[in-house]
CSV table of C-alpha atoms in Angstrom, one decimal:
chain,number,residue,atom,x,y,z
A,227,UNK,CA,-14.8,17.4,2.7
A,228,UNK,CA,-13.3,17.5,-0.6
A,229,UNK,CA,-9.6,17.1,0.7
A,230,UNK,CA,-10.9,14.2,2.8
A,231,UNK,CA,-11.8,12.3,-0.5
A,232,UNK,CA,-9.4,13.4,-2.3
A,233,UNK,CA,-7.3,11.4,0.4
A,234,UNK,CA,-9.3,8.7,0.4
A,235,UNK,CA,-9.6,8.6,-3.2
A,236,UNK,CA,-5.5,8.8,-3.2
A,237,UNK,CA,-5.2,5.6,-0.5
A,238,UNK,CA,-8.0,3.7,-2.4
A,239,UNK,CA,-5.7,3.8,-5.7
A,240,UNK,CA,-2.7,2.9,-4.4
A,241,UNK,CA,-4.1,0.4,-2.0
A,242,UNK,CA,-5.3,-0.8,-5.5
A,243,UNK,CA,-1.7,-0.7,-7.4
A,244,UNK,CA,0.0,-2.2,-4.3
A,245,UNK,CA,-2.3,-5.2,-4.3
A,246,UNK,CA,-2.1,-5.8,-7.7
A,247,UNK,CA,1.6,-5.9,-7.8
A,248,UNK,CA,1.5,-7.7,-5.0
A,249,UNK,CA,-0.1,-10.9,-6.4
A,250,UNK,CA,1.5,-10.3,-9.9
A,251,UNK,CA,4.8,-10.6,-8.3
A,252,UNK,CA,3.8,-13.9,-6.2
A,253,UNK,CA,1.9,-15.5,-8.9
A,254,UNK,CA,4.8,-14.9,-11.5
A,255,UNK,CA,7.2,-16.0,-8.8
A,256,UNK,CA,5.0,-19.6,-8.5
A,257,UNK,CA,5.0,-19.7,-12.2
A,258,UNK,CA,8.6,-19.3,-12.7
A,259,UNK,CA,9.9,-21.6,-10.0
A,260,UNK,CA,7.5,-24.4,-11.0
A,261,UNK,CA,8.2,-24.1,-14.7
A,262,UNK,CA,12.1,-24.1,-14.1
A,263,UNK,CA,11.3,-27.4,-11.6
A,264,UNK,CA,9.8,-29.0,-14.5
A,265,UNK,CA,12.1,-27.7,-17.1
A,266,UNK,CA,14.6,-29.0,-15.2
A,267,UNK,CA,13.6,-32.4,-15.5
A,268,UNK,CA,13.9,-32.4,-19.2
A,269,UNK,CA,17.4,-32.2,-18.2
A,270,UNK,CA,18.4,-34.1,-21.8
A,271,UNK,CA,17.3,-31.2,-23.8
A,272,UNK,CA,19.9,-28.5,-24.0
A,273,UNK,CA,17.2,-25.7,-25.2
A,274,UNK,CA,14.8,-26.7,-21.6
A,275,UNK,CA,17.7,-26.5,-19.4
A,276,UNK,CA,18.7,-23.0,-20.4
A,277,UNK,CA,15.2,-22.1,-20.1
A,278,UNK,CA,14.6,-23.2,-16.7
A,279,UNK,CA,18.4,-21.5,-15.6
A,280,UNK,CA,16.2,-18.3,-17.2
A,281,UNK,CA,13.2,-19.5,-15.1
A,282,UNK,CA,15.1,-19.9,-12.0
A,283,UNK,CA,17.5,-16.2,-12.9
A,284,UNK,CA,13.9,-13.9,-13.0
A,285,UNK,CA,12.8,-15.8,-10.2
A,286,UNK,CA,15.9,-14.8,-8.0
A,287,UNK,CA,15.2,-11.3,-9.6
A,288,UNK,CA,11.5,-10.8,-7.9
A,289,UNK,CA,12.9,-12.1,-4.9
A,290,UNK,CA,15.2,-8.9,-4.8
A,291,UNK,CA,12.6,-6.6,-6.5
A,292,UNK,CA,9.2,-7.6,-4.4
A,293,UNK,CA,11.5,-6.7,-0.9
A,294,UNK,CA,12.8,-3.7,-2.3
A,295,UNK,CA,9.1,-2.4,-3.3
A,296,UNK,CA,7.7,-3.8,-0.6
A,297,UNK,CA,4.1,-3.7,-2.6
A,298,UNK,CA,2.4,-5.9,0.1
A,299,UNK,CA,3.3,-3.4,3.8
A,300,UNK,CA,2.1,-0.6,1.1
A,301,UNK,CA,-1.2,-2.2,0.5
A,302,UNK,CA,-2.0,-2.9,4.3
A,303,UNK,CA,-0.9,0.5,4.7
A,304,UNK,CA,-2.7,2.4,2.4
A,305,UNK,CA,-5.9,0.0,3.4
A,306,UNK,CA,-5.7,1.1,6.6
A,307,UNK,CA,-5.6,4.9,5.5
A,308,UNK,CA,-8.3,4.4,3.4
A,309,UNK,CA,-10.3,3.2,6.8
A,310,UNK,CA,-9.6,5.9,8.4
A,311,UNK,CA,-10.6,8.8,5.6
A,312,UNK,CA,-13.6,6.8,5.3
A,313,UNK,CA,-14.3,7.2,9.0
A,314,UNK,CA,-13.3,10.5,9.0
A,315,UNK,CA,-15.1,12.0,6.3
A,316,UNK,CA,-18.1,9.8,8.0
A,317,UNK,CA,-17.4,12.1,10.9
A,318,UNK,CA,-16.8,15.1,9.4
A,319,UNK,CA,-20.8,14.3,7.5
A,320,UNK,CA,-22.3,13.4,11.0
A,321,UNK,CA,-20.9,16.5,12.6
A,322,UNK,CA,-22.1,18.6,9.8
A,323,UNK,CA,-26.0,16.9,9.7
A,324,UNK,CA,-26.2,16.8,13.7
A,325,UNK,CA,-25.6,20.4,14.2
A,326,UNK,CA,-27.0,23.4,12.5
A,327,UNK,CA,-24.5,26.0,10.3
A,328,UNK,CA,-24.6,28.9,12.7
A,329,UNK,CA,-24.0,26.1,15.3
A,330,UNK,CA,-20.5,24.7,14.0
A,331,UNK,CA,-17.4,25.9,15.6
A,332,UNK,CA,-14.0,26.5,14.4
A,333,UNK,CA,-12.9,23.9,17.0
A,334,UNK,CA,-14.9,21.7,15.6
A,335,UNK,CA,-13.7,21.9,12.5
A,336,UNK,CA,-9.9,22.6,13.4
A,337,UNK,CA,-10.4,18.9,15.4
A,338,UNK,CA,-11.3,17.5,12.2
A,339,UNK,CA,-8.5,19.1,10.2
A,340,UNK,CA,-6.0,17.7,12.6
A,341,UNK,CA,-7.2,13.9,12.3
A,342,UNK,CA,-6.8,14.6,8.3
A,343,UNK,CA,-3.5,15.8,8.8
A,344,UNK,CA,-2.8,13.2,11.2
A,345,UNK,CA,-3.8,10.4,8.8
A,346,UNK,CA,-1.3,11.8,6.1
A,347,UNK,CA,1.6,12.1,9.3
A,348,UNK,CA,0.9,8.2,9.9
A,349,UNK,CA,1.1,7.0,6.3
A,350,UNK,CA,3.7,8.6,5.7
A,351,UNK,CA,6.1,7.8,9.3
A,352,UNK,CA,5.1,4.7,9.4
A,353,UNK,CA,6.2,4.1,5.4
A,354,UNK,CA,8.8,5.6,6.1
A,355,UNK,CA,9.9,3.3,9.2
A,356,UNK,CA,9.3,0.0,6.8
A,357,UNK,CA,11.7,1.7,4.1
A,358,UNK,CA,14.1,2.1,6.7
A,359,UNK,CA,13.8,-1.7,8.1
A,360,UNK,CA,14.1,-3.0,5.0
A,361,UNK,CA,17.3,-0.8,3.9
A,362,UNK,CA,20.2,-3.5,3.0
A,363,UNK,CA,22.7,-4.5,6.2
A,364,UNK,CA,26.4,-3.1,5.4
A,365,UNK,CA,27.1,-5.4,8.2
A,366,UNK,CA,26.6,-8.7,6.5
């Protein structure tokens, strides 16, 4: 039971990070390319213009960066992990209260092992497939 939360404890954090860097990344990109669109209508103020060519190089910049960390497939992937712990280790609780100790198998709790291991096998394949769709063409 303990691995179980431990897992879900793991996804629920990360699922946190990913979301928060998520809408950092958008709202700062909004931010930027608003504030050089303004700026850039100062256009007679030599200080304002460089500013908003600033704006406009850091919002190119988390363009490139917000791909390459790919915060928002993390969070719906780590959200979906965190599901199914939770439904696991709901499981796992049922299984245990249902039956009595003498009465639980090794099968039992072998099936249970496997969906944990299984959860970790998804999260991990499937993060790994986005990382490699995302990987820069040499073709272009």
């Amino acid at each position: 039971m303990d691995k179980i939360r431990q897992g879900y404890g793991y996804a629920r954090g990360k699922k946190k990070r990913f979301s928060r860097s998520a809408a950092v990344t958008k709202v700062a990109t909004l931010v930027l390319s608003a504030g050089s669109t303004v700026i850039l209508g100062l256009q007679n103020l030599n200080a304002w213009a460089g500013l908003a060519l600033a704006c406009v190089a850091l919002v190119t910049l988390l363009g490139a960066v917000e791909p390459f960390f790919n915060w928002r497939s993390r969070w719906v992937l780590t959200e979906e992990a965190q599901y199914r712990f939770q439904r696991l280790a709901d499981d796992l609780e049922y299984l245990v209260a249902s039956a009595a100790a003498d009465e639980l198998t090794f099968d039992q709790l072998n099936e249970i092992f496997g969906q944990y291991q299984a959860i970790w096998g998804d999260l991990s394949r499937t993060w790994l497939e986005h990382r490699r769709e995302l990987a820069p063409s040499t073709n272009a």
